[in-house]
mmCIF file of C-alpha atoms in Angstrom:
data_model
loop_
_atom_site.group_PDB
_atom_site.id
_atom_site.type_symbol
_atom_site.label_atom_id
_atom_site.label_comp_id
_atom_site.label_asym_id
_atom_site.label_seq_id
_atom_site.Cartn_x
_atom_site.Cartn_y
_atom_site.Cartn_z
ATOM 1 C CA UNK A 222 72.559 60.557 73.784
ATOM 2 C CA UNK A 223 75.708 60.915 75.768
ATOM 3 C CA UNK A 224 75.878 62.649 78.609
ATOM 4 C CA UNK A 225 77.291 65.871 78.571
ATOM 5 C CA UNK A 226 80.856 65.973 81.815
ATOM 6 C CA UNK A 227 80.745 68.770 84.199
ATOM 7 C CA UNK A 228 84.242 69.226 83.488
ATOM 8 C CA UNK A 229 82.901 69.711 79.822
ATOM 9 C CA UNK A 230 80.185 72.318 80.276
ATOM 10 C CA UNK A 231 82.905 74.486 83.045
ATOM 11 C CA UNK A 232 85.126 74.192 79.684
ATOM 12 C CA UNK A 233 83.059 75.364 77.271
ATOM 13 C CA UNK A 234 81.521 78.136 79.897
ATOM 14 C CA UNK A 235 85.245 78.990 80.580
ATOM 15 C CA UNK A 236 85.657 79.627 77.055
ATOM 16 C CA UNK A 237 82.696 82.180 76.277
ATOM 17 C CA UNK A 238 83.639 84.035 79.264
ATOM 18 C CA UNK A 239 87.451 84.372 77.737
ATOM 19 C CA UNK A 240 86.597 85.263 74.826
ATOM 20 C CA UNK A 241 83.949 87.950 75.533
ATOM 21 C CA UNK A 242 86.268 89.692 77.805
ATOM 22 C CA UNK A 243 88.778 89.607 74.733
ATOM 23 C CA UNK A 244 86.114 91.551 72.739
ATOM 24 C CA UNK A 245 84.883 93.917 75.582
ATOM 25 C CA UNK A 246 88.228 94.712 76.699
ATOM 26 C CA UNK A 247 89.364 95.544 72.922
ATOM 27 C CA UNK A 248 86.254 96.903 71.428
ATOM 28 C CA UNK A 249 83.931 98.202 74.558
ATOM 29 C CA UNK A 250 80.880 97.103 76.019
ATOM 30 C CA UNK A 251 78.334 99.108 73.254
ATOM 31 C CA UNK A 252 80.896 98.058 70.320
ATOM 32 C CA UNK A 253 80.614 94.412 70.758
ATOM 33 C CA UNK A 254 77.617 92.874 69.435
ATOM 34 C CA UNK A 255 76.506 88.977 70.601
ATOM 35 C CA UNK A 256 77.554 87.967 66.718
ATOM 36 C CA UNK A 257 81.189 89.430 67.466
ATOM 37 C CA UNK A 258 81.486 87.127 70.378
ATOM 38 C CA UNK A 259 80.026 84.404 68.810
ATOM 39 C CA UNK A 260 82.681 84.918 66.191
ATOM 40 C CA UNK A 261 85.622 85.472 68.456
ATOM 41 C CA UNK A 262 84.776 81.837 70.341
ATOM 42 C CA UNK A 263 83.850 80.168 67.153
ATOM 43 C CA UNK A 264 80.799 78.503 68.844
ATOM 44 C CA UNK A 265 76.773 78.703 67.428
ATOM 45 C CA UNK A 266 74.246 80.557 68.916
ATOM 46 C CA UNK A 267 72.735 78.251 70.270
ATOM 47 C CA UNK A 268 75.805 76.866 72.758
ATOM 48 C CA UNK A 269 76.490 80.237 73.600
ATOM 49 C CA UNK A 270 73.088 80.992 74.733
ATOM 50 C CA UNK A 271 73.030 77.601 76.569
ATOM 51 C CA UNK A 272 74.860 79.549 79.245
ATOM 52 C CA UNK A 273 74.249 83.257 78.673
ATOM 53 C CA UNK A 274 70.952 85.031 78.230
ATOM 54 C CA UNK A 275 73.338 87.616 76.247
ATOM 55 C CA UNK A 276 75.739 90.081 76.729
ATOM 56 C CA UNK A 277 74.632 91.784 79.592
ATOM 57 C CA UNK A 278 74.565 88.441 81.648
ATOM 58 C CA UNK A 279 78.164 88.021 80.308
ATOM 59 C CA UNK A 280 79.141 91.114 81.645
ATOM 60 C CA UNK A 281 78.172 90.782 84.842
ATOM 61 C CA UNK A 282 79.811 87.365 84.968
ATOM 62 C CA UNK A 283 82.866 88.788 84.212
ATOM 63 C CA UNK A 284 82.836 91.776 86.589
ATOM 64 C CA UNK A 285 81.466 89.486 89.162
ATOM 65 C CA UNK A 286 84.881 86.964 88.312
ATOM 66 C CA UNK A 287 87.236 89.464 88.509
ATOM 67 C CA UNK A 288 85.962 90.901 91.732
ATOM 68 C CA UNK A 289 85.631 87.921 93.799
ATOM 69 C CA UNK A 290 88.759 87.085 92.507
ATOM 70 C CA UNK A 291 90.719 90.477 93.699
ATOM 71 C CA UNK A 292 88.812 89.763 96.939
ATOM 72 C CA UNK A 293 89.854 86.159 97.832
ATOM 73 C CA UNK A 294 93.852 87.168 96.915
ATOM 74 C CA UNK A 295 92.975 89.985 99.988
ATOM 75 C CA UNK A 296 91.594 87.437 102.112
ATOM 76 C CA UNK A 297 94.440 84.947 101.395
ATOM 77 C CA UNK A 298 96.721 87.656 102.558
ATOM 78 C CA UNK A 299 94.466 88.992 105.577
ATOM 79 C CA UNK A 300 94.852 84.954 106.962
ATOM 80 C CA UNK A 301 98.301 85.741 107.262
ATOM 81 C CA UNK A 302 99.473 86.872 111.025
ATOM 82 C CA UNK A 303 100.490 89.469 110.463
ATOM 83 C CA UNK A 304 99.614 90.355 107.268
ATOM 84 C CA UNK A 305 102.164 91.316 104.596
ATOM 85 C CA UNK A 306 102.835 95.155 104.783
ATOM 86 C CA UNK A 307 100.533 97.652 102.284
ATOM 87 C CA UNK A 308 103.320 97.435 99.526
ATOM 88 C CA UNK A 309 103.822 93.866 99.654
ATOM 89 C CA UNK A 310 100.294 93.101 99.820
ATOM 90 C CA UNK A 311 98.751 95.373 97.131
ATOM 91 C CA UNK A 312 101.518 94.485 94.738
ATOM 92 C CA UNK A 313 100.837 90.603 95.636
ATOM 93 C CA UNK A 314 97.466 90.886 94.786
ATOM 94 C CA UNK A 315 97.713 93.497 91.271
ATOM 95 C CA UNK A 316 99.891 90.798 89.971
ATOM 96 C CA UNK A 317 97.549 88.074 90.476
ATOM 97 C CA UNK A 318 95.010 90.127 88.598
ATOM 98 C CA UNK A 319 96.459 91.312 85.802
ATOM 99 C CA UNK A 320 97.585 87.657 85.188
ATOM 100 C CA UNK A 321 94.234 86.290 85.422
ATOM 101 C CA UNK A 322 93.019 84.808 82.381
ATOM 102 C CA UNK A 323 92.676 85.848 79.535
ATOM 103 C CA UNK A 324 95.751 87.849 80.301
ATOM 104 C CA UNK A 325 97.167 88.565 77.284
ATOM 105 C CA UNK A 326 96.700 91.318 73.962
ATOM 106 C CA UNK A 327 98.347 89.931 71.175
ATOM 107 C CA UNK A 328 101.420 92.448 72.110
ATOM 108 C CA UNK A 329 101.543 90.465 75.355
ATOM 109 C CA UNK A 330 99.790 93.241 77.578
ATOM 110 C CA UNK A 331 97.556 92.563 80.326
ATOM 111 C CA UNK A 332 93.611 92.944 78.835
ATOM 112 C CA UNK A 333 92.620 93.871 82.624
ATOM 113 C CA UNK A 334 93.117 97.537 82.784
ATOM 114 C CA UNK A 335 91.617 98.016 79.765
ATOM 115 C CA UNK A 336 88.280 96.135 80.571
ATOM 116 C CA UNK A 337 87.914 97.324 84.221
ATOM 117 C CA UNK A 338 87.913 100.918 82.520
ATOM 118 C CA UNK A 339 85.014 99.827 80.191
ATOM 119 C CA UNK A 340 83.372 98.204 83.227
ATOM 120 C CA UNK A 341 83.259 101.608 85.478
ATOM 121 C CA UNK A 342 81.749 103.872 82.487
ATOM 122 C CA UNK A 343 79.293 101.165 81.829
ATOM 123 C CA UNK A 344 78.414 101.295 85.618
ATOM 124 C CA UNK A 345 76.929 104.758 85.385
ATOM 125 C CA UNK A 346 74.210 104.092 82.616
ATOM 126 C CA UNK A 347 73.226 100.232 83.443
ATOM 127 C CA UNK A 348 71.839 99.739 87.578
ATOM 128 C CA UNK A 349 71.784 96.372 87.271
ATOM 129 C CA UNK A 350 75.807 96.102 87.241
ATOM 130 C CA UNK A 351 75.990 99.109 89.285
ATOM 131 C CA UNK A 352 74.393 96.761 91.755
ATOM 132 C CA UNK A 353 77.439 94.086 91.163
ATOM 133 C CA UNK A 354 80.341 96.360 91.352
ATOM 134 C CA UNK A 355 78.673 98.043 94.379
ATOM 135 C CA UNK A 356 78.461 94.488 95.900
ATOM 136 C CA UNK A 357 82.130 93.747 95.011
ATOM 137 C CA UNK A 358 83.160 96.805 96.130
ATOM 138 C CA UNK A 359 81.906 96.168 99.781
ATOM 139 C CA UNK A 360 83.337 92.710 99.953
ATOM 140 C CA UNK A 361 86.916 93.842 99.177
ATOM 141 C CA UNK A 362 86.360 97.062 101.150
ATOM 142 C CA UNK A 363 85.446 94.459 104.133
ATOM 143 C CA UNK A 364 88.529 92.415 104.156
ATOM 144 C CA UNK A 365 90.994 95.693 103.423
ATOM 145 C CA UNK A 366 89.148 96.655 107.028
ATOM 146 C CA UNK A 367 90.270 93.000 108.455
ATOM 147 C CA UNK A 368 93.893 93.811 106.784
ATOM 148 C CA UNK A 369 93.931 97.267 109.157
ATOM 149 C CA UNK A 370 92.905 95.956 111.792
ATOM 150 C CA UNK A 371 95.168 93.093 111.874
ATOM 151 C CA UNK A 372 97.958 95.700 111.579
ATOM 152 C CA UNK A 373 96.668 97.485 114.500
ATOM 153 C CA UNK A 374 96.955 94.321 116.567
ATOM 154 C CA UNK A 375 100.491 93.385 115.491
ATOM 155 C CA UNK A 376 101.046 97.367 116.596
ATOM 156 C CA UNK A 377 102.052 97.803 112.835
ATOM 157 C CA UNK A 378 99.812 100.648 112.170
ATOM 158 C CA UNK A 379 98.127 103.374 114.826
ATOM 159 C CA UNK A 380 95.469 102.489 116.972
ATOM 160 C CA UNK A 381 93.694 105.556 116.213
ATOM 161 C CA UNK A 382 93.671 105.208 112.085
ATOM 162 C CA UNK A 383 90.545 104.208 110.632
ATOM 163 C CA UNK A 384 89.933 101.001 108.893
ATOM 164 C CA UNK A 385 87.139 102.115 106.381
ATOM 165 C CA UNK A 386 88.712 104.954 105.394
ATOM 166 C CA UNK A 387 92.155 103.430 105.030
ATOM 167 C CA UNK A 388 90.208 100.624 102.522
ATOM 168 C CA UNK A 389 88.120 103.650 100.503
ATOM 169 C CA UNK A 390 92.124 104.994 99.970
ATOM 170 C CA UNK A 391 93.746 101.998 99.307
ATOM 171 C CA UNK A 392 91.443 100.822 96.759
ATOM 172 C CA UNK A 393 91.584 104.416 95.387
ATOM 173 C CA UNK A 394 95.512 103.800 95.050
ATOM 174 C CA UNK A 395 94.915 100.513 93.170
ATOM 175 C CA UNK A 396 92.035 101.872 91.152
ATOM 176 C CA UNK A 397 93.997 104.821 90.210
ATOM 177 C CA UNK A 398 97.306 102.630 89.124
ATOM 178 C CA UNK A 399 94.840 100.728 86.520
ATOM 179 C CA UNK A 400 93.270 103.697 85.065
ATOM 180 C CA UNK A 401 97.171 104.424 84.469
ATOM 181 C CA UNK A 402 97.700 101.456 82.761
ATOM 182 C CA UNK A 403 95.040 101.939 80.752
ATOM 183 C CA UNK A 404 95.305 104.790 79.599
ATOM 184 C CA UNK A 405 99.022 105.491 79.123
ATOM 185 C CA UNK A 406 100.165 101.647 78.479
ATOM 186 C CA UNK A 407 101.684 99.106 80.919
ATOM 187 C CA UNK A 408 103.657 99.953 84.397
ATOM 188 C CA UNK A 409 105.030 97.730 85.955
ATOM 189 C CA UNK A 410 103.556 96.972 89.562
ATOM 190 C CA UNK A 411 106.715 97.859 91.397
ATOM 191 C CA UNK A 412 106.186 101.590 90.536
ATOM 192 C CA UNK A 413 103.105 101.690 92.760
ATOM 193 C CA UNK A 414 105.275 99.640 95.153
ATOM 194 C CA UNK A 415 108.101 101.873 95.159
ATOM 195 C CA UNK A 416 105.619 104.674 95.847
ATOM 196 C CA UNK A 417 103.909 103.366 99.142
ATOM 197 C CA UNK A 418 107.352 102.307 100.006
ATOM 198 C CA UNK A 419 107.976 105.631 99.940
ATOM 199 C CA UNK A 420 105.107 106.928 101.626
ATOM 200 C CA UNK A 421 105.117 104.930 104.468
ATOM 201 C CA UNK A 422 108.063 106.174 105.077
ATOM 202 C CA UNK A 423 107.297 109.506 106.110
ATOM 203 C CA UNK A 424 107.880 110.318 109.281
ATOM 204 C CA UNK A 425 111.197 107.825 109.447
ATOM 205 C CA UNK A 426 114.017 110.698 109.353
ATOM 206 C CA UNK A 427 112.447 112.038 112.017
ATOM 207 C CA UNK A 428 112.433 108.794 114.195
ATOM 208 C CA UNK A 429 115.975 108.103 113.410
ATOM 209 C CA UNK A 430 116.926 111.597 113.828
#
């Protein structure tokens, strides 16, 4: 029997992943049933299994995914010196995510909002991916804290504002910008941009004044 490429089994794992995320984000977590994902990636049982125990393990691949991947576009930007300003930053790092794939309805919106939204209700009934977004939540929490501090040192930002509770508010912000989207259809990420913009610059008339 031949033996089976790595680059074949990331493939094929790349695939189920896609296309449950397609279903959850369209349908909801308790909607979709094993057989509709089957169906969606037009694979057996049997090779979907292969890499899933079923759907709960897929869901908590795909929360894990998308929060290591918000996480390591933060990092890339705290490596900067200094780091790009809040607006810049956050606005850097929303794109990246709502392009990540699968990106795309079929009306060429990002699935992302819709999905995370499913994710955060499913959070309160099921521990186990409590336990993943609380893990996630920590590690992007963590670098937003490296991102303030870095701004401290650069004399950017006040010595005396804190770094944890600038992160809690910052991922509030971007938290709250995605419920948006989900709920009342696409906006584009320069809105929230415009809007820190405009909040950091309180305080400015007064300086110039």
């Amino acid at each position: 029997m031949a033996r089976v490429s790595q680059e074949h089994l990331d493939a094929r794992r790349r695939q189920i992943l896609d296309g449950a995320t397609r279903c959850f984000a369209r349908n909801g977590f308790h909607a979709t049933s094993m057989q509709d994902v089957l169906k969606e990636v037009d694979l057996s049982a049997g090779a979907v299994y292969r890499y899933f125990s079923g759907k709960e393990e897929l869901i908590g691949a795909i929360v894990t995914e998308v929060l290591d991947e918000v996480r390591d576009a933060f990092e890339e930007g705290a490596r900067q010196s200094p780091p790009p300003p809040p607006d810049v930053l956050v606005g850097w790092v929303m794109n990246k995510m709502l392009n990540l794939k699968p990106k795309l309805t079929p009306e060429g919106v990002s699935i992302h909002p819709r999905l995370i939204i499913q994710v955060w209700g499913e959070t309160l009934r099921n521990p186990e991916l409590a336990a993943v977004i609380n893990e996630g939540y920590a590690k992007v929490s963590g670098v937003w804290e490296k991102v303030v501090e870095a701004y401290q040192e650069a004399g950017m930002m006040r010595d005396d504002v804190s770094p944890a509770s600038l992160a809690r508010t910052m991922i509030a912000l971007t938290q709250g910008f995605l419920a948006q989207m989900a709920l009342f259809g696409p906006i584009p990420v320069e809105t929230l941009q415009d809007g820190l913009r405009g909040l950091m610059s309180m305080g400015e008339s007064d300086t110039r004044s």
